Coordinates of N, CA, C and O and ligand atoms in Angstrom, one line a residue:
M1262 N 12.2 -4.0 -170.0 CA 12.4 -5.3 -169.2 C 13.8 -5.6 -169.1 O 14.6 -5.4 -170.0
S1263 N 14.3 -6.0 -167.9 CA 15.7 -6.3 -167.7 C 16.0 -7.7 -168.3 O 15.1 -8.5 -168.3
E1264 N 17.2 -7.8 -168.7 CA 17.7 -9.1 -169.3 C 17.6 -10.2 -168.3 O 17.8 -10.0 -167.1
K1265 N 17.4 -11.4 -168.8 CA 17.3 -12.6 -167.9 C 18.6 -12.8 -167.2 O 19.7 -12.6 -167.8
K1266 N 18.6 -13.3 -166.0 CA 19.8 -13.4 -165.2 C 19.9 -14.8 -164.6 O 18.9 -15.6 -164.6
L1267 N 21.1 -15.2 -164.1 CA 21.2 -16.4 -163.3 C 22.0 -16.0 -162.0 O 22.7 -15.1 -162.0
R1268 N 21.7 -16.8 -161.0 CA 22.3 -16.6 -159.7 C 23.7 -17.2 -159.7 O 23.9 -18.4 -160.1
L1269 N 24.7 -16.4 -159.2 CA 26.0 -17.0 -159.1 C 26.5 -16.9 -157.6 O 26.4 -15.9 -157.0
E1270 N 26.8 -18.1 -157.1 CA 27.3 -18.2 -155.7 C 28.7 -18.7 -155.7 O 28.9 -19.8 -156.3
I1271 N 29.7 -18.0 -155.2 CA 31.0 -18.6 -155.1 C 31.4 -18.6 -153.6 O 31.4 -17.6 -152.9
V1272 N 31.6 -19.9 -153.1 CA 31.9 -20.0 -151.7 C 33.2 -20.8 -151.5 O 33.6 -21.6 -152.4
T1273 N 33.9 -20.5 -150.4 CA 35.1 -21.2 -150.1 C 34.9 -21.8 -148.7 O 33.9 -21.4 -148.0
P1274 N 35.8 -22.6 -148.2 CA 35.6 -23.1 -146.8 C 35.5 -22.0 -145.8 O 34.9 -22.1 -144.7
Q1275 N 36.1 -20.8 -146.1 CA 36.2 -19.7 -145.2 C 35.0 -18.7 -145.3 O 34.6 -18.1 -144.3
R1276 N 34.5 -18.5 -146.5 CA 33.5 -17.4 -146.7 C 32.8 -17.5 -148.0 O 33.1 -18.2 -148.9
K1277 N 31.7 -16.6 -148.1 CA 31.0 -16.5 -149.3 C 31.7 -15.3 -150.0 O 31.8 -14.2 -149.5
V1278 N 32.2 -15.6 -151.2 CA 32.9 -14.5 -152.0 C 32.1 -13.7 -152.9 O 32.3 -12.5 -153.1
F1279 N 31.0 -14.4 -153.5 CA 30.2 -13.7 -154.4 C 28.8 -14.3 -154.4 O 28.7 -15.5 -154.3
S1280 N 27.8 -13.5 -154.4 CA 26.4 -14.0 -154.3 C 25.5 -13.0 -155.0 O 24.9 -12.1 -154.3
E1281 N 25.4 -13.1 -156.3 CA 24.6 -12.0 -157.0 C 24.0 -12.6 -158.3 O 24.4 -13.7 -158.7
D1282 N 23.0 -11.9 -158.8 CA 22.4 -12.3 -160.1 C 23.3 -11.6 -161.2 O 23.6 -10.4 -161.2
V1283 N 23.6 -12.5 -162.2 CA 24.5 -12.0 -163.2 C 24.0 -12.4 -164.6 O 23.1 -13.2 -164.7
N1284 N 24.5 -11.7 -165.7 CA 24.0 -12.0 -167.0 C 24.7 -13.1 -167.7 O 24.2 -13.9 -168.5
F1285 N 26.0 -13.3 -167.3 CA 26.9 -14.2 -168.1 C 28.1 -14.5 -167.3 O 28.6 -13.6 -166.5
L1286 N 28.7 -15.7 -167.4 CA 30.0 -15.9 -166.8 C 30.8 -16.9 -167.6 O 30.2 -17.7 -168.4
V1287 N 32.1 -16.8 -167.5 CA 33.0 -17.8 -168.1 C 33.9 -18.4 -167.0 O 34.4 -17.6 -166.2
A1288 N 33.9 -19.7 -166.9 CA 34.6 -20.3 -165.8 C 35.7 -21.2 -166.3 O 35.6 -21.7 -167.4
P1289 N 36.8 -21.3 -165.5 CA 37.9 -22.2 -166.0 C 37.7 -23.6 -165.7 O 38.2 -24.2 -164.7
G1290 N 36.8 -24.3 -166.5 CA 36.5 -25.7 -166.3 C 37.8 -26.5 -166.5 O 38.7 -26.1 -167.3
S1291 N 37.8 -27.7 -165.9 CA 39.0 -28.6 -166.1 C 39.2 -29.0 -167.5 O 40.3 -29.4 -167.9
Q1292 N 38.1 -29.0 -168.3 CA 38.2 -29.4 -169.7 C 38.3 -28.2 -170.6 O 38.1 -28.4 -171.9
G1293 N 38.4 -27.0 -170.1 CA 38.4 -25.8 -170.9 C 37.5 -24.8 -170.4 O 36.7 -25.0 -169.5
E1294 N 37.5 -23.6 -171.0 CA 36.7 -22.5 -170.5 C 35.2 -22.8 -170.8 O 34.9 -23.4 -171.9
L1295 N 34.3 -22.4 -169.9 CA 32.9 -22.7 -170.0 C 32.1 -21.5 -169.9 O 32.2 -20.8 -168.8
G1296 N 31.4 -21.1 -170.9 CA 30.5 -19.9 -170.9 C 29.1 -20.3 -170.4 O 28.6 -21.3 -170.9
I1297 N 28.6 -19.6 -169.4 CA 27.3 -20.0 -168.9 C 26.3 -18.8 -169.0 O 26.6 -17.7 -168.5
L1298 N 25.2 -19.0 -169.7 CA 24.2 -18.0 -169.9 C 22.9 -18.5 -169.1 O 22.9 -19.7 -168.8
P1299 N 22.0 -17.6 -168.9 CA 20.7 -18.1 -168.3 C 20.1 -19.3 -169.1 O 20.3 -19.3 -170.3
D1300 N 19.5 -20.2 -168.5 CA 18.8 -21.4 -169.1 C 19.8 -22.4 -169.6 O 19.5 -23.2 -170.5
H1301 N 21.1 -22.3 -169.1 CA 22.1 -23.3 -169.5 C 21.6 -24.7 -169.0 O 21.0 -24.8 -167.9
A1302 N 22.0 -25.7 -169.7 CA 21.7 -27.1 -169.3 C 22.4 -27.4 -168.0 O 23.5 -26.9 -167.7
P1303 N 21.9 -28.3 -167.2 CA 22.5 -28.7 -165.9 C 23.9 -29.3 -166.2 O 24.1 -30.0 -167.1
L1304 N 24.9 -29.0 -165.3 CA 26.2 -29.6 -165.4 C 26.9 -29.5 -164.1 O 26.6 -28.7 -163.3
I1305 N 27.9 -30.5 -163.9 CA 28.8 -30.4 -162.8 C 30.2 -30.6 -163.4 O 30.4 -31.5 -164.2
T1306 N 31.1 -29.8 -163.0 CA 32.5 -29.9 -163.5 C 33.5 -29.5 -162.4 O 33.2 -28.8 -161.5
S1307 N 34.7 -30.1 -162.5 CA 35.8 -29.6 -161.7 C 36.4 -28.3 -162.4 O 36.2 -28.1 -163.6
L1308 N 37.0 -27.5 -161.6 CA 37.6 -26.3 -162.1 C 39.1 -26.3 -162.0 O 39.7 -26.9 -161.0
N1309 N 39.8 -25.6 -162.9 CA 41.2 -25.4 -162.8 C 41.5 -24.1 -162.0 O 40.5 -23.3 -161.7
I1310 N 42.7 -23.9 -161.6 CA 43.1 -22.6 -161.1 C 43.0 -21.7 -162.2 O 43.6 -21.9 -163.3
G1311 N 42.2 -20.6 -162.0 CA 42.0 -19.7 -163.1 C 41.1 -18.5 -162.8 O 40.8 -18.3 -161.6
I1312 N 40.7 -17.8 -163.8 CA 39.9 -16.6 -163.6 C 38.5 -16.8 -164.1 O 38.3 -17.2 -165.2
M1313 N 37.5 -16.5 -163.2 CA 36.1 -16.5 -163.6 C 35.8 -15.0 -164.1 O 36.2 -14.1 -163.4
R1314 N 35.2 -14.9 -165.3 CA 34.8 -13.6 -165.8 C 33.3 -13.5 -165.7 O 32.6 -14.4 -166.1
I1315 N 32.9 -12.4 -165.1 CA 31.4 -12.3 -164.8 C 30.9 -11.0 -165.4 O 31.6 -9.9 -165.3
E1316 N 29.8 -11.0 -166.0 CA 29.1 -9.8 -166.5 C 27.8 -9.6 -165.8 O 27.0 -10.5 -165.7
Q1317 N 27.6 -8.3 -165.4 CA 26.4 -8.0 -164.7 C 26.0 -6.6 -165.0 O 26.7 -5.6 -164.7
D1318 N 24.9 -6.4 -165.7 CA 24.4 -5.1 -166.1 C 25.5 -4.2 -166.8 O 25.7 -3.1 -166.4
G1319 N 26.2 -4.8 -167.7 CA 27.3 -4.1 -168.4 C 28.6 -3.9 -167.6 O 29.6 -3.4 -168.1
Q1320 N 28.6 -4.4 -166.3 CA 29.8 -4.3 -165.5 C 30.5 -5.7 -165.6 O 29.9 -6.7 -165.7
K1321 N 31.8 -5.6 -165.6 CA 32.6 -6.9 -165.6 C 33.4 -7.1 -164.3 O 34.0 -6.1 -163.8
F1322 N 33.4 -8.3 -163.9 CA 34.1 -8.6 -162.6 C 35.0 -9.8 -162.9 O 34.7 -10.7 -163.8
K1323 N 36.1 -9.9 -162.2 CA 37.0 -11.1 -162.3 C 37.1 -11.7 -160.9 O 37.3 -10.9 -159.9
V1324 N 37.1 -13.0 -160.8 CA 37.3 -13.7 -159.5 C 38.3 -14.8 -159.8 O 38.1 -15.6 -160.7
V1325 N 39.4 -14.8 -159.0 CA 40.3 -15.9 -159.2 C 39.9 -17.1 -158.3 O 39.6 -16.9 -157.1
V1326 N 39.8 -18.3 -158.9 CA 39.4 -19.5 -158.1 C 40.6 -20.4 -158.2 O 41.2 -20.6 -159.3
S1327 N 40.9 -21.1 -157.1 CA 42.1 -21.9 -157.1 C 41.6 -23.4 -157.1 O 41.9 -24.2 -156.2
G1328 N 40.8 -23.7 -158.1 CA 40.3 -25.1 -158.2 C 39.1 -25.3 -157.4 O 38.8 -24.5 -156.5
G1329 N 38.4 -26.4 -157.7 CA 37.2 -26.7 -156.9 C 36.1 -27.3 -157.9 O 36.5 -27.9 -158.9
F1330 N 34.9 -27.0 -157.6 CA 33.8 -27.6 -158.4 C 32.7 -26.5 -158.7 O 32.6 -25.6 -158.0
M1331 N 32.0 -26.7 -159.9 CA 31.0 -25.8 -160.2 C 29.7 -26.7 -160.6 O 29.9 -27.7 -161.4
E1332 N 28.6 -26.3 -160.1 CA 27.3 -26.9 -160.5 C 26.4 -25.9 -161.1 O 26.3 -24.8 -160.6
V1333 N 25.8 -26.2 -162.3 CA 24.8 -25.3 -162.9 C 23.5 -26.1 -162.9 O 23.4 -27.2 -163.4
R1334 N 22.5 -25.4 -162.3 CA 21.1 -26.1 -162.2 C 20.1 -25.1 -162.0 O 20.3 -24.2 -161.1
N1335 N 19.0 -25.1 -162.7 CA 17.9 -24.2 -162.4 C 18.3 -22.7 -162.4 O 17.9 -22.0 -161.4
N1336 N 19.1 -22.3 -163.3 CA 19.5 -20.9 -163.3 C 20.3 -20.5 -162.1 O 20.2 -19.3 -161.6
R1337 N 21.0 -21.4 -161.5 CA 21.8 -21.2 -160.3 C 23.1 -21.8 -160.6 O 23.2 -23.0 -160.9
T1338 N 24.2 -21.0 -160.5 CA 25.5 -21.6 -160.6 C 26.2 -21.5 -159.3 O 26.3 -20.4 -158.7
T1339 N 26.7 -22.6 -158.8 CA 27.3 -22.7 -157.5 C 28.8 -23.1 -157.7 O 29.0 -24.2 -158.3
V1340 N 29.7 -22.3 -157.2 CA 31.1 -22.6 -157.3 C 31.6 -22.9 -155.8 O 31.5 -22.0 -155.0
L1341 N 32.2 -24.1 -155.6 CA 32.8 -24.4 -154.4 C 34.3 -24.4 -154.6 O 34.8 -25.3 -155.3
A1342 N 35.0 -23.4 -154.2 CA 36.4 -23.3 -154.5 C 37.3 -23.4 -153.2 O 36.8 -23.1 -152.1
N1343 N 38.5 -23.9 -153.5 CA 39.4 -24.0 -152.3 C 39.7 -22.6 -151.8 O 39.8 -22.4 -150.6
S1344 N 40.0 -21.7 -152.7 CA 40.1 -20.3 -152.3 C 39.6 -19.4 -153.5 O 39.6 -19.9 -154.6
A1345 N 39.1 -18.2 -153.2 CA 38.7 -17.4 -154.3 C 38.8 -15.9 -153.8 O 38.5 -15.6 -152.6
E1346 N 39.2 -15.0 -154.7 CA 39.2 -13.6 -154.4 C 38.7 -12.8 -155.6 O 39.1 -13.1 -156.7
R1347 N 38.0 -11.8 -155.3 CA 37.6 -10.8 -156.3 C 38.9 -10.1 -156.7 O 39.8 -9.9 -155.8
A1348 N 39.0 -9.6 -157.9 CA 40.3 -9.0 -158.4 C 40.7 -7.9 -157.5 O 41.9 -7.7 -157.1
E1349 N 39.7 -7.1 -157.0 CA 40.0 -5.9 -156.2 C 40.5 -6.2 -154.8 O 41.0 -5.4 -154.1
E1350 N 40.3 -7.5 -154.4 CA 40.7 -7.9 -153.1 C 42.1 -8.4 -153.1 O 42.7 -8.7 -152.0
I1351 N 42.7 -8.6 -154.2 CA 44.0 -9.3 -154.3 C 45.2 -8.4 -153.8 O 45.3 -7.2 -154.2
D1352 N 45.9 -9.0 -152.9 CA 47.1 -8.3 -152.4 C 48.3 -8.6 -153.4 O 48.8 -9.8 -153.4
V1353 N 48.6 -7.6 -154.2 CA 49.6 -7.9 -155.3 C 51.0 -8.2 -154.7 O 51.6 -9.1 -155.2
A1354 N 51.4 -7.5 -153.7 CA 52.7 -7.8 -153.1 C 52.8 -9.2 -152.6 O 53.8 -9.9 -152.8
R1355 N 51.7 -9.7 -152.0 CA 51.7 -11.1 -151.5 C 51.8 -12.1 -152.6 O 52.5 -13.1 -152.5
A1356 N 51.0 -11.8 -153.7 CA 51.1 -12.7 -154.8 C 52.5 -12.7 -155.5 O 53.0 -13.7 -155.9
Q1357 N 53.1 -11.5 -155.5 CA 54.4 -11.4 -156.1 C 55.4 -12.3 -155.3 O 56.3 -13.0 -155.8
A1358 N 55.3 -12.2 -153.9 CA 56.2 -12.9 -153.0 C 55.9 -14.4 -153.2 O 56.9 -15.2 -153.2
A1359 N 54.6 -14.8 -153.4 CA 54.3 -16.3 -153.5 C 54.9 -16.7 -154.9 O 55.4 -17.9 -155.0
K1360 N 54.8 -15.9 -155.9 CA 55.4 -16.3 -157.2 C 56.9 -16.5 -157.1 O 57.4 -17.5 -157.6
K1361 N 57.6 -15.5 -156.4 CA 59.0 -15.6 -156.3 C 59.4 -16.9 -155.5 O 60.3 -17.6 -155.9
R1362 N 58.7 -17.2 -154.4 CA 59.0 -18.4 -153.6 C 58.9 -19.6 -154.5 O 59.7 -20.5 -154.5
A1363 N 57.7 -19.7 -155.2 CA 57.5 -20.9 -156.0 C 58.5 -21.0 -157.1 O 59.1 -22.1 -157.4
E1364 N 58.9 -19.9 -157.8 CA 59.9 -20.0 -158.8 C 61.3 -20.4 -158.3 O 62.0 -21.2 -158.9
E1365 N 61.6 -19.9 -157.1 CA 62.9 -20.3 -156.5 C 62.9 -21.8 -156.1 O 63.9 -22.5 -156.3
R1366 N 61.8 -22.3 -155.6 CA 61.7 -23.7 -155.3 C 61.8 -24.6 -156.5 O 62.6 -25.5 -156.5
L1367 N 61.2 -24.2 -157.6 CA 61.2 -25.0 -158.8 C 62.6 -24.9 -159.4 O 63.1 -25.9 -160.0
A1368 N 63.3 -23.7 -159.3 CA 64.6 -23.6 -159.9 C 65.7 -24.4 -159.1 O 66.7 -24.7 -159.6
S1369 N 65.4 -24.6 -157.8 CA 66.4 -25.2 -156.9 C 66.7 -26.7 -157.3 O 67.7 -27.2 -157.0
R1370 N 65.7 -27.3 -157.9 CA 65.8 -28.7 -158.3 C 66.2 -29.6 -157.1 O 66.8 -30.7 -157.3
S1371 N 66.0 -29.1 -155.9 CA 66.3 -29.9 -154.7 C 65.4 -31.1 -154.6 O 64.2 -31.0 -154.9
P1372 N 65.9 -32.3 -154.2 CA 65.0 -33.5 -154.1 C 63.9 -33.3 -153.1 O 62.9 -34.0 -153.0
E1373 N 64.1 -32.3 -152.1 CA 63.1 -32.2 -151.1 C 61.9 -31.3 -151.6 O 60.9 -31.2 -150.9
I1374 N 62.0 -30.8 -152.8 CA 60.9 -29.9 -153.3 C 59.7 -30.8 -153.8 O 60.0 -31.7 -154.6
D1375 N 58.5 -30.5 -153.4 CA 57.3 -31.1 -154.0 C 57.0 -30.3 -155.2 O 56.5 -29.1 -155.1
I1376 N 57.4 -30.8 -156.4 CA 57.3 -30.0 -157.6 C 55.8 -29.6 -157.9 O 55.5 -28.5 -158.3
L1377 N 54.9 -30.6 -157.8 CA 53.5 -30.3 -158.1 C 53.0 -29.2 -157.2 O 52.3 -28.2 -157.7
R1378 N 53.3 -29.3 -155.9 CA 52.8 -28.2 -155.0 C 53.4 -26.8 -155.4 O 52.7 -25.8 -155.4
A1379 N 54.7 -26.8 -155.8 CA 55.3 -25.5 -156.2 C 54.6 -25.0 -157.5 O 54.4 -23.8 -157.6
E1380 N 54.3 -25.9 -158.4 CA 53.7 -25.5 -159.7 C 52.3 -25.0 -159.4 O 51.9 -24.0 -160.0
L1381 N 51.6 -25.6 -158.5 CA 50.2 -25.1 -158.2 C 50.3 -23.7 -157.5 O 49.5 -22.8 -157.9
A1382 N 51.2 -23.6 -156.6 CA 51.4 -22.3 -155.9 C 51.7 -21.2 -157.0 O 51.2 -20.1 -156.9
L1383 N 52.6 -21.6 -157.9 CA 53.0 -20.6 -159.0 C 51.8 -20.2 -159.8 O 51.6 -19.0 -160.1
R1384 N 51.0 -21.2 -160.2 CA 49.8 -20.9 -161.0 C 48.8 -20.0 -160.2 O 48.3 -19.1 -160.8
R1385 N 48.6 -20.3 -159.0 CA 47.7 -19.4 -158.2 C 48.2 -18.0 -158.2 O 47.5 -17.0 -158.4
A1386 N 49.5 -17.8 -157.9 CA 50.1 -16.5 -157.9 C 50.0 -15.8 -159.2 O 49.6 -14.6 -159.3
L1387 N 50.3 -16.5 -160.3 CA 50.2 -15.9 -161.7 C 48.8 -15.5 -162.0 O 48.6 -14.4 -162.6
M1388 N 47.8 -16.3 -161.6 CA 46.4 -15.9 -161.9 C 46.0 -14.7 -161.1 O 45.2 -13.9 -161.6
R1389 N 46.4 -14.7 -159.8 CA 46.1 -13.5 -159.0 C 46.7 -12.2 -159.6 O 46.0 -11.2 -159.7
L1390 N 48.0 -12.3 -160.1 CA 48.6 -11.1 -160.6 C 47.9 -10.7 -161.9 O 47.7 -9.5 -162.2
K1391 N 47.5 -11.7 -162.7 CA 46.8 -11.4 -164.0 C 45.5 -10.7 -163.7 O 45.1 -9.7 -164.3
A1392 N 44.7 -11.3 -162.8 CA 43.4 -10.7 -162.5 C 43.5 -9.3 -161.9 O 42.7 -8.4 -162.2
A1393 N 44.6 -9.1 -161.1 CA 44.8 -7.8 -160.5 C 45.4 -6.8 -161.5 O 45.6 -5.6 -161.2
G1394 N 45.7 -7.3 -162.7 CA 46.3 -6.4 -163.8 C 47.8 -6.1 -163.5 O 48.3 -5.1 -164.0
S1395 N 48.5 -7.0 -162.8 CA 49.9 -6.7 -162.4 C 50.8 -7.9 -162.8 O 51.6 -8.3 -162.1
E1396 N 50.5 -8.4 -164.0 CA 51.2 -9.6 -164.5 C 52.7 -9.4 -164.5 O 53.1 -8.3 -164.9
Ligands
ATP1888 P1 50.3 -17.6 -149.9 O1 51.6 -18.4 -150.1 O2 50.6 -16.1 -150.2 O3 49.5 -17.9 -148.7 P2 48.7 -19.4 -151.4 O4 48.4 -19.5 -152.8 O5 49.3 -20.5 -150.7 O6 49.4 -18.0 -151.2 P3 46.0 -20.1 -150.6 O7 46.3 -21.3 -149.8 O8 45.5 -20.2 -152.0 O9 47.3 -19.1 -150.6 O10 45.0 -19.1 -149.9 C1 44.9 -19.0 -148.5 C2 44.0 -17.8 -148.2 O11 44.7 -16.5 -148.5 C3 42.7 -17.7 -149.0 O12 41.7 -17.2 -148.2 C4 43.0 -16.8 -150.1 O13 41.9 -16.2 -150.6 C5 44.0 -15.8 -149.5 N1 45.0 -15.3 -150.4 C6 46.1 -15.9 -150.9 N2 46.8 -15.1 -151.6 C7 46.2 -13.9 -151.6 C8 46.5 -12.6 -152.3 N3 47.5 -12.4 -153.0 N4 45.6 -11.6 -152.1 C9 44.5 -11.8 -151.3 N5 44.2 -13.0 -150.7 C10 45.0 -14.0 -150.8

């Protein structure tokens, strides 16, 4: 008998990034990491910019999510993210360029810089590099 699973759907305004039955996932909840197994109690939470770790039949996947919401209900986990990429989809050179841009903006200390925006861009880039294994 195969192990019990839960459905995971990760969608962004642009596309469906992931839609499969999985054994286990860990999500970057805004209050901390959240592990979700089949038959988890219902919940709704906001997400941080971070990495979702997914296990499916002994295989492991990583998906970077840049904030959003997650709902768990009836063995179905739905993630609505601002953007999301599977680790293997990540363009490392683009993330490195984004990291460099954000770091330069933060270092410039110019009054025209939106610090929060630069910090969020930096965190997205760092998480993409981490998930792609190119930290
Ligand atoms: P950039 O400055 O490089 O655009 P960003 O963090 O501002 O990075 P987002 O606004 O989070 O980009 O994402 C815009 C779109 O580009 C999304 O569809 C996202 O999945 C995609 N994307 C962003 N960076 C990468 C990357 N390094 N590899 C693959 N897709 C990416």
